XYZ file of N, CA and C in Angstrom:
744
model
N -3.267 22.831 -56.449
C -4.962 22.965 -56.623
C -5.115 24.039 -57.746
N -5.169 23.746 -58.947
C -5.498 24.364 -60.429
C -6.241 25.628 -60.093
N -5.603 26.882 -60.759
C -5.836 27.923 -60.378
C -6.811 28.039 -62.255
N -7.699 28.848 -62.268
C -8.421 28.972 -63.781
C -8.599 30.298 -63.594
N -8.303 31.010 -65.456
C -8.807 32.541 -65.485
C -9.935 32.279 -65.924
N -10.775 33.345 -65.691
C -11.938 33.388 -66.342
C -12.103 34.786 -66.791
N -12.762 34.830 -68.455
C -12.935 36.097 -68.900
C -14.355 36.172 -68.618
N -15.095 37.178 -68.285
C -16.886 36.649 -68.072
C -17.166 38.338 -68.628
N -18.320 38.050 -69.229
C -19.178 38.935 -69.357
C -20.616 39.027 -69.146
N -21.228 40.116 -68.588
C -22.644 40.235 -67.954
C -23.327 41.551 -68.063
N -24.638 41.389 -68.369
C -25.740 42.668 -67.896
C -25.791 42.978 -66.736
N -24.999 44.134 -66.092
C -25.270 44.418 -64.376
C -26.578 44.767 -63.936
N -27.558 44.965 -64.780
C -29.126 45.474 -64.271
C -29.066 44.372 -63.012
N -29.398 43.173 -63.329
C -29.862 42.377 -62.067
C -29.465 41.994 -61.114
N -27.990 42.702 -60.986
C -27.050 42.571 -60.012
C -26.731 43.807 -58.939
N -26.350 43.489 -57.950
C -25.929 44.750 -56.933
C -24.228 44.889 -57.225
N -24.193 44.521 -58.238
C -22.843 44.688 -58.554
C -21.769 43.393 -58.433
N -20.612 43.398 -58.627
C -19.828 42.084 -58.815
C -19.558 41.481 -57.527
N -19.417 42.328 -56.227
C -18.850 41.681 -54.994
C -20.400 41.074 -54.592
N -19.893 39.878 -53.665
C -21.307 39.248 -53.188
C -21.458 40.197 -51.916
N -22.938 40.524 -51.843
C -23.249 41.053 -50.680
C -24.874 40.703 -50.274
N -24.853 41.108 -48.845
C -25.957 40.339 -48.000
C -27.282 41.385 -48.651
N -27.363 42.125 -49.220
C -28.494 43.281 -49.818
C -29.093 42.679 -51.186
N -28.312 41.978 -51.774
C -29.044 41.293 -53.069
C -27.839 40.419 -53.689
N -28.269 39.716 -55.229
C -27.960 38.939 -56.031
C -26.834 39.603 -56.815
N -25.410 39.136 -56.556
C -24.475 39.724 -57.236
C -23.757 38.776 -58.474
N -22.746 39.195 -59.190
C -22.379 38.204 -60.190
C -21.422 37.209 -59.600
N -20.549 37.634 -58.322
C -19.633 36.860 -57.949
C -20.628 35.827 -57.174
N -21.586 35.787 -56.956
C -22.557 34.901 -56.348
C -23.016 33.919 -56.917
N -23.132 34.570 -58.221
C -24.257 33.534 -59.316
C -22.910 32.680 -59.560
N -21.730 33.254 -60.140
C -20.627 32.553 -60.624
C -20.224 31.387 -59.503
N -20.367 31.796 -58.034
C -19.530 30.790 -57.289
C -20.810 29.711 -57.261
N -22.259 30.066 -57.098
C -23.191 29.083 -57.298
C -23.305 28.385 -58.370
N -22.699 28.513 -59.637
C -22.669 28.007 -60.924
C -21.599 26.490 -60.876
N -20.380 27.318 -59.985
C -19.214 26.171 -59.656
C -19.568 25.128 -58.665
N -20.096 25.893 -57.689
C -20.901 24.513 -56.586
C -22.043 23.455 -57.430
N -22.754 23.894 -58.175
C -23.318 22.938 -59.173
C -22.803 22.034 -60.337
N -21.609 23.006 -60.351
C -21.218 22.298 -61.368
C -20.058 21.003 -60.841
N -19.428 21.254 -59.740
C -18.350 20.074 -59.120
C -18.575 20.043 -57.737
N -19.448 20.492 -57.070
C -19.633 20.471 -55.678
C -18.896 21.175 -54.563
N -17.968 21.810 -55.415
C -16.952 22.795 -54.500
C -17.640 24.175 -54.281
N -17.462 24.130 -52.649
C -17.932 25.615 -52.115
C -16.395 26.613 -52.343
N -16.349 27.536 -53.362
C -15.231 28.424 -54.127
C -15.435 29.773 -53.378
N -14.416 31.048 -53.302
C -14.334 32.088 -53.658
C -13.670 32.721 -54.868
N -14.798 33.241 -55.669
C -13.903 33.795 -56.955
C -13.540 35.073 -56.717
N -12.376 35.491 -57.028
C -11.976 36.561 -57.238
C -11.926 37.465 -58.266
N -12.298 38.753 -58.385
C -12.302 39.687 -59.669
C -11.644 40.735 -59.837
N -10.735 41.097 -61.022
C -10.305 42.021 -61.207
C -10.560 43.672 -60.956
N -11.895 43.704 -61.086
C -12.748 44.756 -61.073
C -13.883 44.623 -60.224
N -14.309 45.491 -59.095
C -15.400 45.295 -58.235
C -16.868 46.303 -58.715
N -16.953 46.160 -60.087
C -18.143 46.952 -60.694
C -19.381 47.209 -59.822
N -20.039 47.960 -59.904
C -21.247 48.735 -59.123
C -22.339 48.090 -59.723
N -23.435 48.436 -58.853
C -24.898 47.999 -58.862
C -25.122 48.585 -60.504
N -25.687 47.482 -61.524
C -26.226 47.789 -62.933
C -24.979 48.284 -63.755
N -23.660 48.222 -63.284
C -22.613 48.425 -64.284
C -22.331 46.937 -65.269
N -21.935 47.117 -66.581
C -21.574 45.916 -67.070
C -20.462 45.424 -67.202
N -20.040 44.649 -67.963
C -19.053 43.877 -68.284
C -18.812 43.205 -69.465
N -17.968 43.545 -70.381
C -17.451 42.817 -71.820
C -16.118 42.160 -71.566
N -15.307 42.532 -70.549
C -14.140 41.637 -70.477
C -13.779 41.535 -68.751
N -14.538 41.440 -67.930
C -14.299 41.288 -66.710
C -13.206 39.789 -66.552
N -12.408 39.694 -65.536
C -11.367 38.679 -65.305
C -11.440 38.248 -63.644
N -11.758 36.775 -64.037
C -11.887 36.577 -62.395
C -10.794 35.537 -62.461
N -10.625 34.723 -61.430
C -10.296 33.504 -60.887
C -10.686 32.865 -59.874
N -10.872 31.591 -60.070
C -11.017 30.110 -59.163
C -10.134 29.466 -59.241
N -9.944 28.503 -57.808
C -9.114 27.321 -57.691
C -10.109 26.212 -57.061
N -9.682 25.176 -57.955
C -10.559 23.892 -57.992
C -9.777 22.656 -57.665
N -10.085 21.814 -56.575
C -9.302 20.827 -56.265
C -8.917 19.585 -57.338
N -9.803 19.479 -58.609
C -9.547 18.701 -59.610
C -8.959 19.412 -60.596
N -7.908 18.569 -61.416
C -7.396 19.346 -62.578
C -8.251 19.234 -63.791
N -9.372 19.865 -63.843
C -10.155 19.904 -64.862
C -9.928 20.771 -66.270
N -9.764 20.162 -67.216
C -9.761 20.830 -68.767
C -10.210 22.011 -68.302
N -9.448 23.434 -68.967
C -10.341 24.610 -69.169
C -11.276 24.580 -69.642
N -11.583 24.353 -71.115
C -12.827 24.018 -71.826
C -13.667 23.899 -70.906
N -13.511 22.531 -70.035
C -14.478 21.817 -69.474
C -15.374 22.955 -68.262
N -14.357 23.401 -67.888
C -14.407 24.331 -66.759
C -15.723 25.668 -67.390
N -15.329 26.039 -68.353
C -16.217 27.216 -68.914
C -17.676 26.615 -69.583
N -17.457 25.223 -70.113
C -18.638 25.049 -70.325
C -19.688 24.474 -69.523
N -19.013 23.935 -68.498
C -19.968 23.618 -67.344
C -20.292 24.460 -66.629
N -19.610 25.590 -66.406
C -20.181 26.677 -65.558
C -20.933 27.613 -66.303
N -21.100 27.830 -67.960
C -22.202 28.325 -68.824
C -23.076 27.455 -68.608
N -23.312 26.632 -68.601
C -24.587 25.264 -68.571
C -25.198 25.977 -67.447
N -24.609 26.031 -66.059
C -25.492 25.938 -65.115
C -25.711 27.619 -65.038
N -25.051 28.652 -65.332
C -25.274 29.885 -65.571
C -26.604 29.831 -66.368
N -26.847 29.332 -67.459
C -27.850 29.414 -68.222
C -29.278 28.872 -67.919
N -28.934 27.629 -67.016
C -30.147 27.002 -66.361
C -30.593 27.798 -65.111
N -29.769 28.532 -64.483
C -30.489 29.522 -63.506
C -31.100 31.079 -64.193
N -30.776 31.026 -65.602
C -31.337 32.307 -66.003
C -30.455 33.428 -65.728
N -29.347 33.385 -65.420
C -28.400 34.220 -64.931
C -27.544 35.329 -65.976
N -27.621 36.377 -66.180
C -27.244 37.190 -67.442
C -25.394 37.116 -67.340
N -25.181 36.360 -67.023
C -23.410 36.198 -66.879
C -23.080 34.940 -67.995
N -21.855 35.085 -68.412
C -21.685 33.997 -69.446
C -20.312 34.009 -69.250
N -19.289 33.047 -69.278
C -17.974 32.726 -69.159
C -17.426 32.987 -70.768
N -16.529 33.929 -70.908
C -16.096 34.155 -72.487
C -14.563 33.196 -73.135
N -14.490 32.936 -71.683
C -12.759 32.120 -72.359
C -12.561 31.647 -70.803
N -11.682 30.230 -70.653
C -10.935 30.133 -69.480
C -9.618 29.286 -69.848
N -8.678 29.675 -68.717
C -7.333 29.053 -68.922
C -6.572 28.780 -67.692
N -6.046 27.563 -67.648
C -5.198 27.778 -66.233
C -4.147 28.078 -66.160
N -4.173 28.864 -65.310
C -2.937 30.056 -64.617
C -1.505 29.108 -63.834
N -0.658 30.141 -63.772
C 0.434 29.371 -63.105
C 0.131 29.901 -61.565
N 0.871 29.117 -60.803
C 0.952 29.751 -59.339
C 0.933 31.007 -58.999
N 0.277 31.601 -58.365
C 0.475 32.772 -57.541
C 0.008 33.903 -58.509
N -0.480 33.738 -59.879
C -1.259 34.798 -60.955
C -2.588 34.981 -60.306
N -3.009 35.865 -59.807
C -4.254 36.690 -59.149
C -4.652 37.688 -59.990
N -6.318 37.389 -60.853
C -7.063 38.336 -61.496
C -6.823 39.884 -60.797
N -7.153 40.359 -59.798
C -6.858 41.548 -59.288
C -5.592 41.916 -58.974
N -4.417 41.090 -58.505
C -3.231 41.938 -58.151
C -2.260 41.790 -59.217
N -2.369 40.685 -60.074
C -1.905 40.632 -61.181
C -1.964 41.835 -62.394
N -3.292 42.128 -62.864
C -3.302 43.432 -63.334
C -2.662 44.740 -63.250
N -2.323 44.900 -64.447
C -1.339 46.208 -64.983
C -2.278 47.407 -65.419
N -3.415 47.167 -65.523
C -4.269 48.272 -66.388
C -5.645 47.741 -66.700
N -6.947 48.716 -66.506
C -8.198 47.971 -66.680
C -8.547 49.300 -67.680
N -9.802 48.857 -68.491
C -10.214 49.961 -69.538
C -11.465 49.847 -69.294
N -12.306 51.119 -69.288
C -13.465 51.243 -68.778
C -13.830 52.147 -70.410
N -15.392 51.573 -70.939
C -16.126 52.369 -71.845
C -17.347 53.136 -70.994
N -17.870 54.180 -71.415
C -19.175 54.687 -71.003
C -19.823 55.000 -72.373
N -21.046 55.073 -72.653
C -21.778 54.981 -73.542
C -22.949 55.991 -73.362
N -22.774 56.946 -74.105
C -24.424 58.051 -73.933
C -24.928 58.087 -75.372
N -26.090 58.068 -75.214
C -26.774 58.367 -76.520
C -27.488 59.554 -76.667
N -27.047 60.566 -77.679
C -27.376 61.786 -77.423
C -28.431 62.099 -78.552
N -29.738 62.118 -78.445
C -30.716 62.278 -79.110
C -32.145 62.769 -77.950
N -33.145 63.499 -78.868
C -33.817 64.134 -78.224
C -35.405 62.624 -77.877
N -35.552 61.622 -78.459
C -36.526 60.733 -78.434
C -35.898 59.795 -77.055
N -36.508 59.279 -76.396
C -36.041 58.272 -75.373
C -35.527 57.281 -75.787
N -34.920 56.172 -74.989
C -34.318 55.072 -75.490
C -35.369 54.171 -75.611
N -35.548 53.024 -76.210
C -36.232 51.865 -76.194
C -35.262 50.579 -76.065
N -34.349 50.116 -77.056
C -33.557 49.130 -77.162
C -32.290 49.587 -76.442
N -32.069 50.691 -76.542
C -30.708 50.887 -75.567
C -30.966 51.330 -74.251
N -32.224 51.056 -73.880
C -32.647 51.471 -72.083
C -32.013 50.356 -71.547
N -31.099 50.967 -70.304
C -30.348 50.192 -69.580
C -29.134 49.840 -70.034
N -28.667 50.300 -70.941
C -27.518 49.803 -71.631
C -26.569 51.185 -71.965
N -27.206 52.332 -72.018
C -26.512 53.642 -72.150
C -27.325 54.824 -71.428
N -26.563 56.536 -71.372
C -27.175 57.119 -70.763
C -27.932 57.899 -72.147
N -29.083 58.102 -71.492
C -29.918 59.186 -72.622
C -29.505 60.328 -72.255
N -28.932 61.652 -73.098
C -28.579 62.451 -73.025
C -29.532 63.516 -74.172
N -30.292 64.187 -73.796
C -31.217 64.700 -74.481
C -30.718 66.310 -75.183
N -29.945 66.686 -74.693
C -29.618 67.924 -75.082
C -28.069 68.116 -75.923
N -27.954 68.606 -76.823
C -27.010 68.629 -77.935
C -25.223 68.545 -77.228
N -24.746 67.518 -77.469
C -23.349 67.976 -76.805
C -22.181 67.928 -77.495
N -21.319 69.071 -77.286
C -20.097 69.116 -78.097
C -18.947 68.224 -77.791
N -18.624 67.132 -78.390
C -18.151 66.202 -78.267
C -16.709 66.323 -78.562
N -16.053 67.631 -79.215
C -14.732 68.212 -79.220
C -14.673 68.683 -77.720
N -15.422 69.713 -77.391
C -15.335 70.430 -76.317
C -14.668 69.091 -75.313
N -15.959 68.510 -75.082
C -15.448 67.437 -73.859
C -13.872 66.478 -73.956
N -13.724 66.451 -75.134
C -12.660 65.427 -75.249
C -11.404 66.323 -75.044
N -11.408 67.653 -75.412
C -10.378 68.733 -75.039
C -10.271 68.992 -73.539
N -11.483 68.894 -72.791
C -11.456 68.813 -71.589
C -10.974 68.065 -70.798
N -11.055 66.802 -71.297
C -10.704 65.696 -70.641
C -9.159 65.287 -70.298
N -8.409 66.173 -71.225
C -7.080 66.122 -71.307
C -6.793 66.247 -70.004
N -7.121 67.553 -69.153
C -6.760 67.789 -67.894
C -6.810 66.613 -66.818
N -7.824 65.793 -67.421
C -7.577 63.993 -66.049
C -6.747 63.615 -66.288
N -5.870 63.536 -67.452
C -5.111 62.696 -67.636
C -4.112 63.015 -67.016
N -2.919 61.866 -65.987
C -2.053 61.927 -65.415
C -2.100 61.584 -63.850
N -1.044 62.188 -63.403
C -1.261 61.519 -62.027
C -1.806 62.822 -61.047
N -3.199 62.492 -60.587
C -3.631 63.487 -59.930
C -4.395 62.816 -58.565
N -4.495 64.121 -58.044
C -5.512 63.661 -56.763
C -7.249 63.723 -57.096
N -7.715 62.607 -57.158
C -8.993 62.471 -57.610
C -10.007 62.633 -56.391
N -9.933 63.483 -55.402
C -10.741 63.163 -54.639
C -12.108 63.762 -55.243
N -12.113 64.723 -55.477
C -13.490 65.427 -56.468
C -14.332 64.128 -57.103
N -13.762 63.191 -57.802
C -14.230 62.369 -58.445
C -14.549 60.819 -57.706
N -14.516 60.856 -56.411
C -14.109 60.008 -55.544
C -15.241 59.779 -54.857
N -16.301 58.440 -54.552
C -17.233 58.380 -53.554
C -16.723 58.295 -52.329
N -17.831 59.172 -51.791
C -17.613 59.849 -50.112
C -17.364 58.145 -49.321
N -17.570 57.043 -49.717
C -17.678 56.103 -48.909
C -16.048 54.909 -50.001
N -15.828 55.642 -50.427
C -14.574 54.535 -51.374
C -13.713 54.381 -50.498
N -13.198 53.272 -50.439
C -12.323 52.404 -49.492
C -10.752 52.315 -49.659
N -10.376 53.189 -50.986
C -9.043 53.302 -51.112
C -8.294 53.509 -50.293
N -7.033 53.747 -50.175
C -6.030 53.951 -48.948
C -5.651 55.505 -49.334
N -5.562 55.988 -50.949
C -5.411 56.845 -51.281
C -6.201 57.467 -52.178
N -6.528 58.847 -52.646
C -6.726 59.497 -53.952
C -6.094 59.449 -55.143
N -5.133 59.491 -54.709
C -3.631 59.347 -56.128
C -4.086 58.187 -56.949
N -4.340 58.873 -58.066
C -4.302 57.766 -59.521
C -3.888 58.421 -60.891
N -3.123 57.842 -61.184
C -2.343 57.796 -62.704
C -3.590 57.409 -63.804
N -4.165 58.553 -64.435
C -5.031 58.212 -65.387
C -4.626 58.025 -66.664
N -4.090 57.176 -67.334
C -3.257 56.995 -68.933
C -3.851 57.250 -69.804
N -4.968 57.204 -69.884
C -6.104 57.735 -70.958
C -7.337 58.148 -70.915
N -8.145 59.133 -71.739
C -9.359 59.683 -71.486
C -9.929 60.417 -72.516
N -10.566 59.959 -73.508
C -11.057 60.180 -74.837
C -12.401 59.954 -74.977
N -13.356 60.973 -75.525
C -14.715 61.184 -75.997
C -14.553 61.611 -77.644
N -15.052 60.281 -78.091
C -15.546 60.615 -79.301
C -16.784 60.055 -79.820
N -17.420 60.384 -81.184
C -18.607 59.932 -81.551
C -18.229 58.374 -82.387
N -19.455 57.673 -82.082
C -19.494 56.337 -82.841
C -21.017 56.613 -83.486
N -21.453 55.439 -83.868
C -22.213 55.298 -85.009
C -23.470 56.175 -84.218
N -24.303 56.765 -85.383
C -25.449 57.604 -85.163
C -25.274 58.476 -83.776
N -26.327 58.137 -83.199
C -26.068 58.934 -81.753
C -25.383 58.523 -80.327
N -24.643 57.727 -80.744
C -23.792 57.526 -79.906
C -22.584 58.116 -79.681
N -22.081 58.469 -78.141
C -20.979 58.957 -77.731
C -20.298 58.108 -77.036
N -18.890 58.027 -77.050
C -18.301 56.755 -76.175
C -17.016 57.750 -75.676
N -17.050 57.404 -74.246
C -16.023 57.957 -73.512
C -15.412 56.663 -72.752
N -13.954 56.909 -73.118
C -13.035 55.734 -72.937
C -12.020 56.165 -72.207
N -11.681 55.140 -71.302
C -10.572 55.630 -70.124
C -9.791 54.188 -69.712
N -8.510 54.799 -69.576
C -7.546 53.343 -68.672
C -6.760 53.834 -67.858
N -6.623 53.062 -66.935
C -5.730 53.253 -65.570
C -5.175 51.626 -64.985
N -4.183 51.834 -64.109
C -3.658 50.823 -63.361
C -5.222 50.184 -62.518
N -5.701 51.053 -62.048
C -6.909 51.131 -61.008
C -7.399 52.220 -61.083
N -8.977 52.229 -60.716
C -9.741 53.566 -60.590
C -10.402 53.618 -59.129
N -10.769 54.702 -58.479
C -11.706 55.042 -57.408
C -12.979 54.654 -57.619
N -13.507 54.011 -56.574
C -14.667 54.154 -56.286
C -15.690 55.313 -56.932
N -16.685 55.012 -58.150
C -17.310 55.968 -58.753
C -16.526 56.920 -59.644
N -15.255 56.807 -59.703
C -14.359 57.562 -60.647
C -14.930 58.077 -62.022
N -15.074 57.161 -62.509
C -15.534 57.193 -64.152
C -16.765 57.670 -64.209
N -17.572 57.214 -63.451
C -18.865 57.979 -63.768
C -19.010 59.379 -63.140
N -18.298 59.939 -62.086
C -18.249 61.097 -62.017
C -17.475 61.608 -62.770
N -16.199 61.360 -63.454
C -15.855 62.112 -64.655
C -16.714 62.445 -65.972
N -17.319 61.545 -65.750
C -18.160 61.177 -67.178
C -19.542 62.453 -67.105
N -20.244 62.317 -65.859
C -21.215 63.379 -65.425
C -20.540 64.677 -65.579
N -19.370 65.113 -64.949
C -18.675 66.291 -65.171
C -18.443 66.787 -66.616
N -17.923 65.764 -67.446
C -17.822 65.882 -69.009
C -19.013 66.404 -69.331
N -20.252 65.758 -69.380
C -21.106 66.351 -69.605
C -21.383 67.413 -69.673
N -21.835 68.223 -68.597
C -21.659 69.665 -68.268
C -20.804 70.493 -69.190
N -19.423 69.681 -69.569
C -18.699 70.554 -70.293
C -18.942 70.892 -71.905
N -19.908 69.532 -72.293
C -20.633 69.504 -73.534
C -21.908 70.138 -73.935
N -22.310 70.033 -72.541
C -23.835 71.064 -73.081
C -23.386 72.396 -72.592
N -22.145 73.232 -72.376
C -21.656 74.569 -72.504
C -21.809 74.933 -71.245
N -22.178 73.989 -70.223
C -22.302 74.742 -68.743
C -21.119 74.922 -68.076
N -20.195 74.164 -68.371
C -18.783 74.222 -68.080
C -17.916 74.475 -68.993
N -16.824 75.099 -68.741
C -15.771 75.009 -69.268
C -14.579 74.013 -69.102
N -13.490 74.151 -69.892
C -12.244 72.905 -69.904
C -11.942 73.798 -68.085
N -11.642 75.257 -68.018
C -11.483 75.918 -67.078
C -12.261 75.347 -65.602
N -13.243 75.013 -65.954
C -14.348 74.643 -64.684
C -13.800 73.345 -64.375
N -13.399 72.374 -65.391
C -13.299 71.039 -64.849
C -11.998 70.959 -64.199
N -10.819 71.650 -64.833
C -9.853 71.779 -64.077
C -9.612 72.308 -62.725
N -10.645 73.575 -62.547
C -10.841 73.958 -60.923
C -11.665 73.036 -59.990
N -12.358 72.256 -60.822
C -13.117 70.850 -60.160
C -12.087 69.919 -59.316
N -10.920 69.533 -60.447
C -9.963 68.444 -60.009
C -9.357 69.231 -58.930
N -8.754 70.813 -59.143
C -8.037 71.077 -58.070
C -8.347 71.684 -57.037
N -10.320 71.590 -56.764
C -10.511 71.681 -55.790
C -10.468 70.761 -54.460
N -10.174 68.714 -54.981
C -10.104 67.837 -54.069
C -11.242 67.991 -53.163
N -12.290 68.176 -53.654
C -13.524 68.424 -52.795
C -14.849 68.057 -53.660
N -15.450 66.676 -53.338
C -16.377 65.476 -53.864
C -17.455 66.641 -53.803
N -17.910 67.996 -53.389
C -19.032 69.122 -53.528
C -18.421 69.418 -54.730
N -17.389 69.493 -55.307
C -17.348 70.037 -56.452
C -17.548 69.444 -57.622
N -17.610 68.369 -57.729
C -17.717 67.244 -58.631
C -19.511 67.393 -59.461
N -19.627 67.495 -60.561
C -20.986 67.537 -61.381
C -21.905 66.483 -60.803
N -23.090 66.115 -61.632
C -23.861 64.935 -61.155
C -23.366 63.788 -61.780
N -23.285 62.721 -60.910
C -22.761 61.474 -61.339
C -23.569 60.659 -62.379
N -22.851 60.207 -63.365
C -23.456 59.517 -64.688
C -24.022 58.204 -64.002
N -25.361 57.967 -64.476
C -25.758 56.480 -64.077
C -25.094 55.180 -64.337
N -25.277 54.440 -63.445
C -24.262 53.207 -64.247
C -24.600 52.390 -65.317
N -25.638 52.770 -66.059
C -26.491 51.612 -67.045
C -25.472 52.174 -68.161
N -24.602 52.899 -68.511
C -23.757 53.405 -69.638
C -22.238 52.578 -69.586
N -21.928 52.006 -68.463
C -20.252 51.852 -68.039
C -20.515 50.392 -67.957
N -19.274 50.176 -68.939
C -18.777 48.592 -69.251
C -17.367 48.572 -69.007
N -16.714 47.687 -68.210
C -15.718 47.380 -67.917
C -15.020 46.146 -69.353
N -14.432 46.875 -70.054
C -14.000 45.949 -71.187
C -13.166 45.081 -71.535
N -11.732 45.345 -70.685
C -10.861 44.890 -70.735
C -9.870 45.061 -69.336
N -9.082 43.969 -69.435
C -8.057 43.699 -68.188
C -6.557 43.268 -68.674
N -5.589 44.293 -68.610
C -4.417 43.768 -69.021
C -3.592 43.207 -67.754
N -2.876 42.241 -68.466
C -2.042 41.634 -67.198
C -0.423 41.732 -67.974
């Protein structure tokens, strides 16, 4: 049975997240419906990252097994046609037939996320739903310097959702940087083999406190060392978070 790798982009606002759920429409569900409409097969599509409600993706990776050996380009075009016809905010950017045993989740060696903040006084219009509006001045250099205490192998209990299902709070953060983009844009970028539930948004929310000079770098380190969810700063909203790439 051929297995296809799908690279997927989506606007997360209309969805309850990647994973199929009973309480609303999911990205996974939208793709599975499109596959059924394309070839009549009921499939379960696996994904590299279970993004939350409202979180976006530029480079989510998924896999699907089909009974017929279709050309990879045909799979991409057919799924996209069905997604477009249903008005979904999901598109398959690429498709490739993979070797037996390859898995979009378990074969991944690194995931990359980007968080977008717009740092200005006026409210957002075009960027609404695509970034976190921060109307107080942020010290980006202080945020980036403080962020480095989170890089490495740590117990990230403080930055973990209380309902996180991961077996261990121990994760190795390979990179975490804060930099200015164009105009009022601030980018927080991070990489790791895997992340805890809400970890990125929790870290960004705490880094904002550093940027506003309400926390120091020592405060951030103390929050990490506390291994206590109550020590975390306010969690950043999902609007600004993007799964940008998955490495294999």
